[in-house]
XYZ file of C-alpha atoms in Angstrom:
456
model
C 16.395 -28.772 9.526
C 13.249 -29.930 12.028
C 11.293 -32.357 9.965
C 7.860 -32.992 11.152
C 6.639 -36.790 11.361
C 3.692 -38.033 12.400
C 3.324 -41.684 13.179
C 0.453 -43.843 13.221
C -0.403 -46.879 14.758
C 2.271 -49.638 15.141
C 2.352 -50.726 11.723
C 5.527 -50.633 9.310
C 6.781 -47.881 10.797
C 10.039 -47.406 8.197
C 7.731 -46.937 5.587
C 6.189 -44.261 6.996
C 8.902 -42.446 7.884
C 10.196 -42.900 3.973
C 6.746 -41.765 2.688
C 6.534 -38.395 5.078
C 10.094 -38.061 4.127
C 9.800 -38.113 0.558
C 6.333 -36.204 0.065
C 8.084 -33.176 1.998
C 11.110 -33.926 -0.548
C 8.987 -33.542 -2.970
C 6.955 -30.761 -2.639
C 9.866 -28.846 -1.968
C 9.201 -28.882 2.325
C 13.269 -29.723 2.130
C 15.200 -28.017 -0.085
C 18.209 -28.972 -2.302
C 21.414 -29.875 -0.054
C 19.481 -29.806 3.641
C 20.819 -31.291 6.059
C 18.487 -33.877 7.602
C 18.210 -34.710 11.560
C 20.903 -37.755 12.696
C 19.040 -40.918 12.518
C 19.433 -41.498 16.045
C 18.154 -37.782 16.951
C 15.226 -38.747 14.559
C 13.924 -42.057 16.312
C 14.729 -40.256 19.621
C 11.832 -37.622 18.973
C 9.708 -40.229 17.755
C 10.649 -42.853 20.471
C 11.218 -45.912 17.531
C 14.230 -47.486 17.049
C 17.223 -46.383 15.262
C 16.819 -49.492 12.559
C 13.579 -48.069 11.777
C 14.547 -44.980 11.203
C 18.226 -46.236 9.802
C 15.514 -47.910 7.135
C 13.476 -44.969 5.779
C 16.958 -43.221 5.113
C 18.538 -45.513 3.728
C 16.274 -46.681 1.096
C 15.899 -42.548 0.287
C 19.586 -42.789 -0.450
C 18.993 -46.252 -2.555
C 15.843 -44.482 -4.762
C 18.343 -40.943 -5.485
C 16.458 -38.306 -2.841
C 18.876 -38.139 0.210
C 22.763 -39.097 -0.181
C 24.949 -39.279 2.842
C 28.059 -37.658 3.181
C 31.294 -39.493 5.016
C 31.605 -37.137 8.990
C 28.690 -34.538 7.715
C 25.470 -36.543 7.355
C 22.430 -36.969 5.276
C 21.649 -34.742 2.840
C 18.877 -33.741 0.387
C 19.966 -34.622 -3.405
C 19.428 -31.794 -6.144
C 19.124 -33.766 -8.525
C 15.899 -35.326 -7.908
C 13.928 -32.682 -6.200
C 11.065 -31.188 -7.584
C 9.607 -28.307 -5.884
C 5.621 -28.849 -6.182
C 4.270 -27.981 -3.502
C 0.425 -26.485 -2.791
C -2.604 -25.954 -1.107
C -5.819 -28.122 -2.105
C -7.580 -27.178 -4.655
C -10.555 -26.585 -2.132
C -13.919 -26.030 -3.209
C -15.088 -23.284 -0.586
C -15.943 -19.709 -2.796
C -15.702 -16.576 -1.694
C -18.092 -13.912 -1.358
C -19.472 -13.082 -4.628
C -17.613 -9.350 -3.648
C -14.229 -10.702 -4.553
C -14.492 -12.396 -7.909
C -14.638 -8.953 -9.196
C -11.155 -7.559 -6.788
C -7.479 -9.062 -6.895
C -3.895 -8.399 -5.896
C -2.245 -6.065 -8.492
C 1.748 -6.792 -9.242
C 2.446 -3.213 -8.752
C 6.152 -4.197 -10.469
C 7.548 -2.192 -14.213
C 9.890 -3.653 -16.288
C 9.199 -0.804 -18.682
C 12.482 0.850 -20.124
C 9.700 4.054 -19.391
C 8.147 4.357 -16.502
C 5.132 6.878 -15.977
C 3.766 4.857 -13.275
C 1.214 6.833 -10.617
C 1.454 7.038 -6.905
C 5.717 6.014 -7.180
C 7.820 7.907 -5.142
C 11.840 7.962 -6.220
C 13.236 5.718 -4.023
C 16.969 7.400 -4.666
C 15.915 10.383 -3.304
C 15.163 8.687 0.857
C 17.890 9.458 2.877
C 18.349 5.256 3.447
C 21.254 5.554 5.345
C 20.120 8.326 7.772
C 17.005 5.759 7.952
C 18.840 2.780 9.020
C 20.949 4.637 11.699
C 17.349 5.382 13.289
C 15.471 2.097 13.152
C 19.174 0.660 14.435
C 18.640 2.374 17.488
C 15.579 1.672 17.902
C 16.202 -1.674 17.218
C 18.878 -1.603 20.359
C 16.341 0.541 22.570
C 12.647 -0.848 22.289
C 11.290 -2.788 24.709
C 8.880 -6.327 23.160
C 5.801 -6.618 24.653
C 2.457 -5.170 22.885
C 1.334 -1.648 22.656
C -1.637 0.539 22.427
C -2.904 0.507 19.178
C -2.745 4.227 18.107
C 0.309 3.395 17.654
C 3.543 5.233 19.116
C 2.414 8.363 21.285
C 5.916 10.138 19.953
C 5.072 9.292 16.562
C 1.312 10.048 17.416
C 2.822 13.568 18.468
C 5.201 14.034 16.098
C 2.748 13.528 13.319
C 0.299 15.989 14.902
C 3.069 18.636 15.515
C 3.664 17.763 11.790
C 0.559 18.503 10.114
C -0.708 20.976 12.623
C 2.776 23.580 11.078
C 2.882 21.612 6.893
C -1.368 21.508 6.963
C -3.012 23.590 9.484
C -4.946 20.466 11.269
C -6.447 20.962 14.458
C -4.975 17.484 16.616
C -3.178 16.625 19.837
C -1.357 13.002 20.368
C -4.628 11.676 21.531
C -6.828 12.333 18.086
C -4.179 10.471 15.790
C -4.310 6.589 15.339
C -1.273 5.203 13.329
C -1.977 2.861 10.523
C -0.079 0.431 7.983
C -0.930 2.659 4.906
C -3.748 5.166 4.390
C -5.484 1.997 3.156
C -5.513 0.539 6.624
C -7.121 3.912 8.102
C -10.026 3.566 5.357
C -9.852 0.208 6.415
C -10.674 0.769 9.649
C -12.833 3.718 9.356
C -15.189 1.524 6.706
C -15.138 -1.108 9.458
C -16.472 1.551 12.483
C -18.800 2.927 10.331
C -20.375 1.509 7.153
C -23.850 -0.521 7.598
C -24.047 -3.778 5.260
C -25.808 -1.693 2.148
C -25.221 1.530 2.459
C -24.290 4.374 0.385
C -21.030 5.683 -0.098
C -20.677 8.339 -2.204
C -16.696 8.553 -3.738
C -15.205 11.005 -6.371
C -15.483 10.383 -10.367
C -13.035 10.056 -10.734
C -11.862 8.855 -8.124
C -9.374 6.770 -6.447
C -9.236 2.977 -7.318
C -8.262 1.648 -4.633
C -10.997 2.914 -1.886
C -13.534 2.203 -4.025
C -12.958 -1.035 -4.322
C -12.489 -1.534 -0.400
C -15.487 0.212 0.619
C -17.611 -2.097 -1.701
C -15.656 -5.040 -0.494
C -17.000 -3.889 2.948
C -20.596 -3.998 1.563
C -21.448 -0.794 0.641
C -23.396 0.120 -2.064
C -20.704 3.042 -4.302
C -21.813 6.209 -6.247
C -19.728 7.848 -8.066
C -20.188 12.189 -7.458
C -18.923 13.889 -10.750
C -16.139 15.851 -9.855
C -15.427 19.232 -11.646
C -12.724 22.860 -11.899
C -13.910 23.060 -8.126
C -14.071 19.745 -6.584
C -16.407 17.489 -5.859
C -20.073 18.473 -7.085
C -22.055 18.262 -3.840
C -25.680 18.742 -5.320
C -24.438 15.333 -6.938
C -24.008 13.184 -3.944
C -26.872 10.929 -3.120
C -29.678 11.871 -0.728
C -28.823 7.930 0.941
C -25.366 9.842 1.455
C -24.178 9.202 5.014
C -20.214 9.031 3.925
C -17.956 10.681 1.551
C -14.986 10.286 0.527
C -12.892 12.765 -1.283
C -9.136 14.293 -1.407
C -9.750 18.126 -2.045
C -6.289 19.173 -1.777
C -4.509 17.335 -4.809
C -7.970 15.816 -6.001
C -6.956 12.461 -7.316
C -6.202 11.356 -10.227
C -7.111 15.253 -12.005
C -5.491 16.726 -9.704
C -6.962 20.050 -9.267
C -7.776 21.457 -5.740
C -11.364 21.797 -4.103
C -11.556 25.478 -3.980
C -13.131 27.032 -0.724
C -16.529 27.618 -1.970
C -16.590 23.698 -2.777
C -15.448 22.833 0.672
C -17.988 24.909 2.615
C -20.682 23.210 0.642
C -19.270 19.929 1.561
C -19.529 20.690 5.011
C -22.889 22.374 5.187
C -24.121 19.066 3.537
C -22.104 16.960 6.069
C -23.922 18.693 8.802
C -27.478 18.523 6.622
C -27.598 14.522 6.486
C -25.410 14.099 9.101
C -23.066 12.811 7.319
C -18.780 11.637 6.993
C -16.592 12.926 5.407
C -13.448 11.253 4.773
C -10.685 13.448 3.554
C -7.849 12.465 1.991
C -4.563 14.499 2.157
C -2.998 12.668 -1.070
C -0.062 13.367 -2.707
C -0.135 17.811 -1.259
C 3.345 17.247 0.389
C 5.057 18.308 -2.847
C 4.105 21.451 -4.113
C 5.000 23.567 -6.737
C 2.507 26.263 -6.824
C -0.144 28.534 -5.284
C -0.708 28.678 -1.393
C -2.404 25.114 -0.229
C -6.288 26.109 0.700
C -7.272 25.274 4.681
C -8.654 21.334 4.521
C -12.037 20.180 5.634
C -10.407 19.209 8.558
C -9.459 22.342 10.058
C -13.063 24.237 8.984
C -14.876 21.371 10.619
C -16.788 22.447 14.002
C -18.718 19.526 13.926
C -16.717 17.130 14.232
C -17.490 15.231 11.096
C -14.289 14.946 8.819
C -11.985 12.392 9.027
C -8.319 13.075 7.943
C -5.956 10.558 6.496
C -2.941 10.594 5.758
C 0.444 8.669 4.582
C 4.349 8.863 4.440
C 4.239 6.580 1.333
C 4.547 8.580 -0.630
C 6.370 11.148 1.297
C 9.057 8.962 2.013
C 9.272 5.054 0.643
C 6.065 3.057 0.731
C 7.497 -0.451 1.623
C 7.496 1.249 5.089
C 3.788 1.155 5.294
C 3.111 4.199 7.507
C -0.236 6.510 7.499
C -1.971 8.013 10.030
C -6.217 9.555 10.465
C -6.958 11.928 12.531
C -11.011 11.830 14.283
C -13.560 13.202 15.931
C -12.775 12.074 19.734
C -16.387 10.239 19.990
C -14.796 7.798 16.761
C -11.443 7.161 18.774
C -12.836 4.272 21.005
C -14.380 2.079 18.264
C -11.043 2.895 15.392
C -8.574 1.770 18.205
C -11.031 -1.053 19.012
C -10.731 -2.084 15.198
C -7.345 -1.382 15.008
C -6.561 -3.446 17.866
C -8.908 -6.175 16.241
C -7.409 -5.880 12.845
C -3.333 -5.993 14.031
C -3.014 -4.914 17.149
C -0.715 -1.750 16.769
C 1.827 -2.703 13.920
C 5.999 -2.257 13.472
C 7.313 -0.129 16.598
C 10.674 0.203 16.421
C 9.553 2.053 12.815
C 7.134 3.589 14.037
C 9.739 5.183 16.745
C 11.924 6.342 14.096
C 9.436 7.932 12.408
C 9.101 9.909 14.686
C 12.775 11.352 15.278
C 13.412 11.729 11.673
C 10.320 14.341 12.262
C 11.446 15.922 15.763
C 15.404 16.201 14.524
C 13.472 18.012 11.291
C 14.715 15.131 8.761
C 11.102 14.980 7.525
C 11.273 18.734 6.637
C 13.928 18.690 4.981
C 13.282 15.742 2.915
C 10.334 17.423 1.371
C 11.831 20.121 0.311
C 14.286 18.226 -1.403
C 12.585 15.637 -2.672
C 9.956 18.825 -3.939
C 12.608 20.708 -5.573
C 13.123 17.197 -8.157
C 10.152 16.116 -8.281
C 8.981 20.063 -9.734
C 11.995 20.037 -11.880
C 10.086 16.770 -13.663
C 7.013 17.571 -13.663
C 7.627 21.522 -14.964
C 9.284 18.841 -17.846
C 6.596 17.037 -18.312
C 3.793 20.191 -19.142
C 6.333 21.662 -21.757
C 6.938 18.441 -23.832
C 3.026 18.138 -24.115
C 1.881 21.516 -24.035
C 2.619 22.454 -27.262
C 0.564 18.550 -28.245
C -3.056 19.425 -29.290
C -3.862 15.875 -28.691
C -3.811 16.115 -25.728
C -5.234 18.486 -23.111
C -2.877 18.568 -19.177
C -5.024 19.203 -16.152
C -4.056 21.845 -14.189
C -2.395 20.794 -11.284
C 0.754 21.976 -8.884
C 1.255 19.756 -6.783
C 1.930 15.771 -6.516
C 3.722 13.175 -8.386
C 1.681 12.959 -11.031
C -0.254 14.612 -13.972
C -3.092 14.194 -16.378
C -4.051 14.722 -20.070
C -7.187 14.171 -20.841
C -7.462 13.140 -25.009
C -8.535 15.029 -27.218
C -12.168 13.908 -29.662
C -11.208 11.469 -31.503
C -7.527 9.893 -30.141
C -6.944 7.524 -28.475
C -2.977 5.768 -27.413
C -2.560 2.255 -29.075
C -0.070 -0.019 -26.487
C 3.408 0.941 -25.918
C 5.719 -2.124 -24.900
C 7.821 0.120 -23.609
C 6.619 2.704 -21.747
C 3.943 2.157 -18.194
C 1.229 4.010 -18.524
C -2.153 4.556 -16.999
C -5.181 5.386 -18.681
C -7.798 7.448 -17.161
C -10.681 5.691 -17.819
C -9.216 2.561 -15.103
C -9.920 5.738 -12.316
C -13.357 5.808 -13.799
C -16.503 3.435 -11.802
C -19.549 5.160 -13.516
C -19.998 4.792 -17.611
C -19.241 6.702 -19.563
C -15.933 6.317 -18.745
C -13.340 8.964 -18.715
C -10.811 9.322 -21.849
C -7.500 10.481 -21.236
C -3.557 9.427 -19.555
C -2.829 9.717 -16.211
C 1.256 10.472 -16.048
C 3.467 9.923 -13.035
C 7.014 11.327 -13.070
C 8.045 9.735 -9.139
C 9.115 6.487 -10.750
C 11.219 7.747 -13.558
C 14.686 9.936 -13.917
C 14.377 13.385 -15.158
C 17.143 12.926 -17.738
C 14.360 10.076 -19.129
C 11.322 12.112 -19.404
C 11.781 13.440 -22.875
C 12.474 10.415 -24.089
C 9.514 8.830 -22.867
C 7.510 10.947 -23.983
C 8.835 10.886 -27.284
C 7.817 7.285 -26.880
C 4.410 8.360 -26.014
C 3.635 11.739 -28.682
C 4.123 7.508 -31.382
C 1.627 5.804 -29.493
C -0.421 8.165 -29.401
C -3.680 8.030 -32.209
């Protein structure tokens, strides 16, 4: 273990070594059982006599913090370690907005997990993925790269979304990100001035709302009905609107073609920008998907955002955006300032995963499984008049509104998400958002029975 010790002056050097090693043991930097450097080596590094270091070691041994083992060296004693390391409390405070924004713990220990936006990791072809990543780790070159991301992946994504979603893009129009959230962050950095008005769906995606607020925007919730966002209700001051038209989050309804046309006309009239998050659209169980806003756009006012977090695994942190050419230089610069270019071997592995047809095969397999879970949830709740399911034919969740007078009491066995958590305006809408990606099909009936018992 390379221990950092700094000496000041020529005073009691043995006491200084003793105190700094003791502090390292007490705050957990030196852990139980770790071997300290030999006295000769530490003395040489500190440019002091070996005897000075030996005195400090002997004192720590006498106090019970170190133990010497003949022929092996000097080690931290297991009996005396009490890890209490922490940074100073400090007096510096963040900007006011961060007092109301907190990181969330994503893990769940509930018996029946109906969390939203969590795919089933057991469906992911992990062995195939390990093989692809291992291959890239053997061949990938070190060094910095294009902030747009791996060229082969940008090309693969452009072809994939061109075939599957009719998105009009080439490799140069694609920028790889660490998930959709980083894509939104880059867009906000490039387009949002402090105090600017940003319109979002109500109810809508809370992380997007919080992100735009953290960048200094005034976020306005715009009502969503059965056809999508109410374009007539977008504030006059807004110049950027964030929508999830393919599978509205969290209600699950698609935006109608008429409403898409109205939104594009708004952007043209107001010289605005539309951020189209193609959330959760890969898994479709019925109905043909409507044209994305991006493919209908003729004036370059739509930024298309996608992610592989739900399609594959959230831990991969892979997403992308497709932007008009006029914005790409600024977005590339923002990405470079943020984290340069992301993890290239993973990006290269995903490019092969797409090019070899493995992504399409995985989506087909996962869609069959999620369709069965979707149908099971619909069938189980269809005859319960306390809940009114919102029609949806895609994604990893369903939304159910409470009938008048109905609520749900806490159920320790259930991981549930309430509809009002997705609302930023008052009065909040009441209901549940039920994910079926994290729960196995066999567990759904009993989990829904527990839910029904919790409805009051």
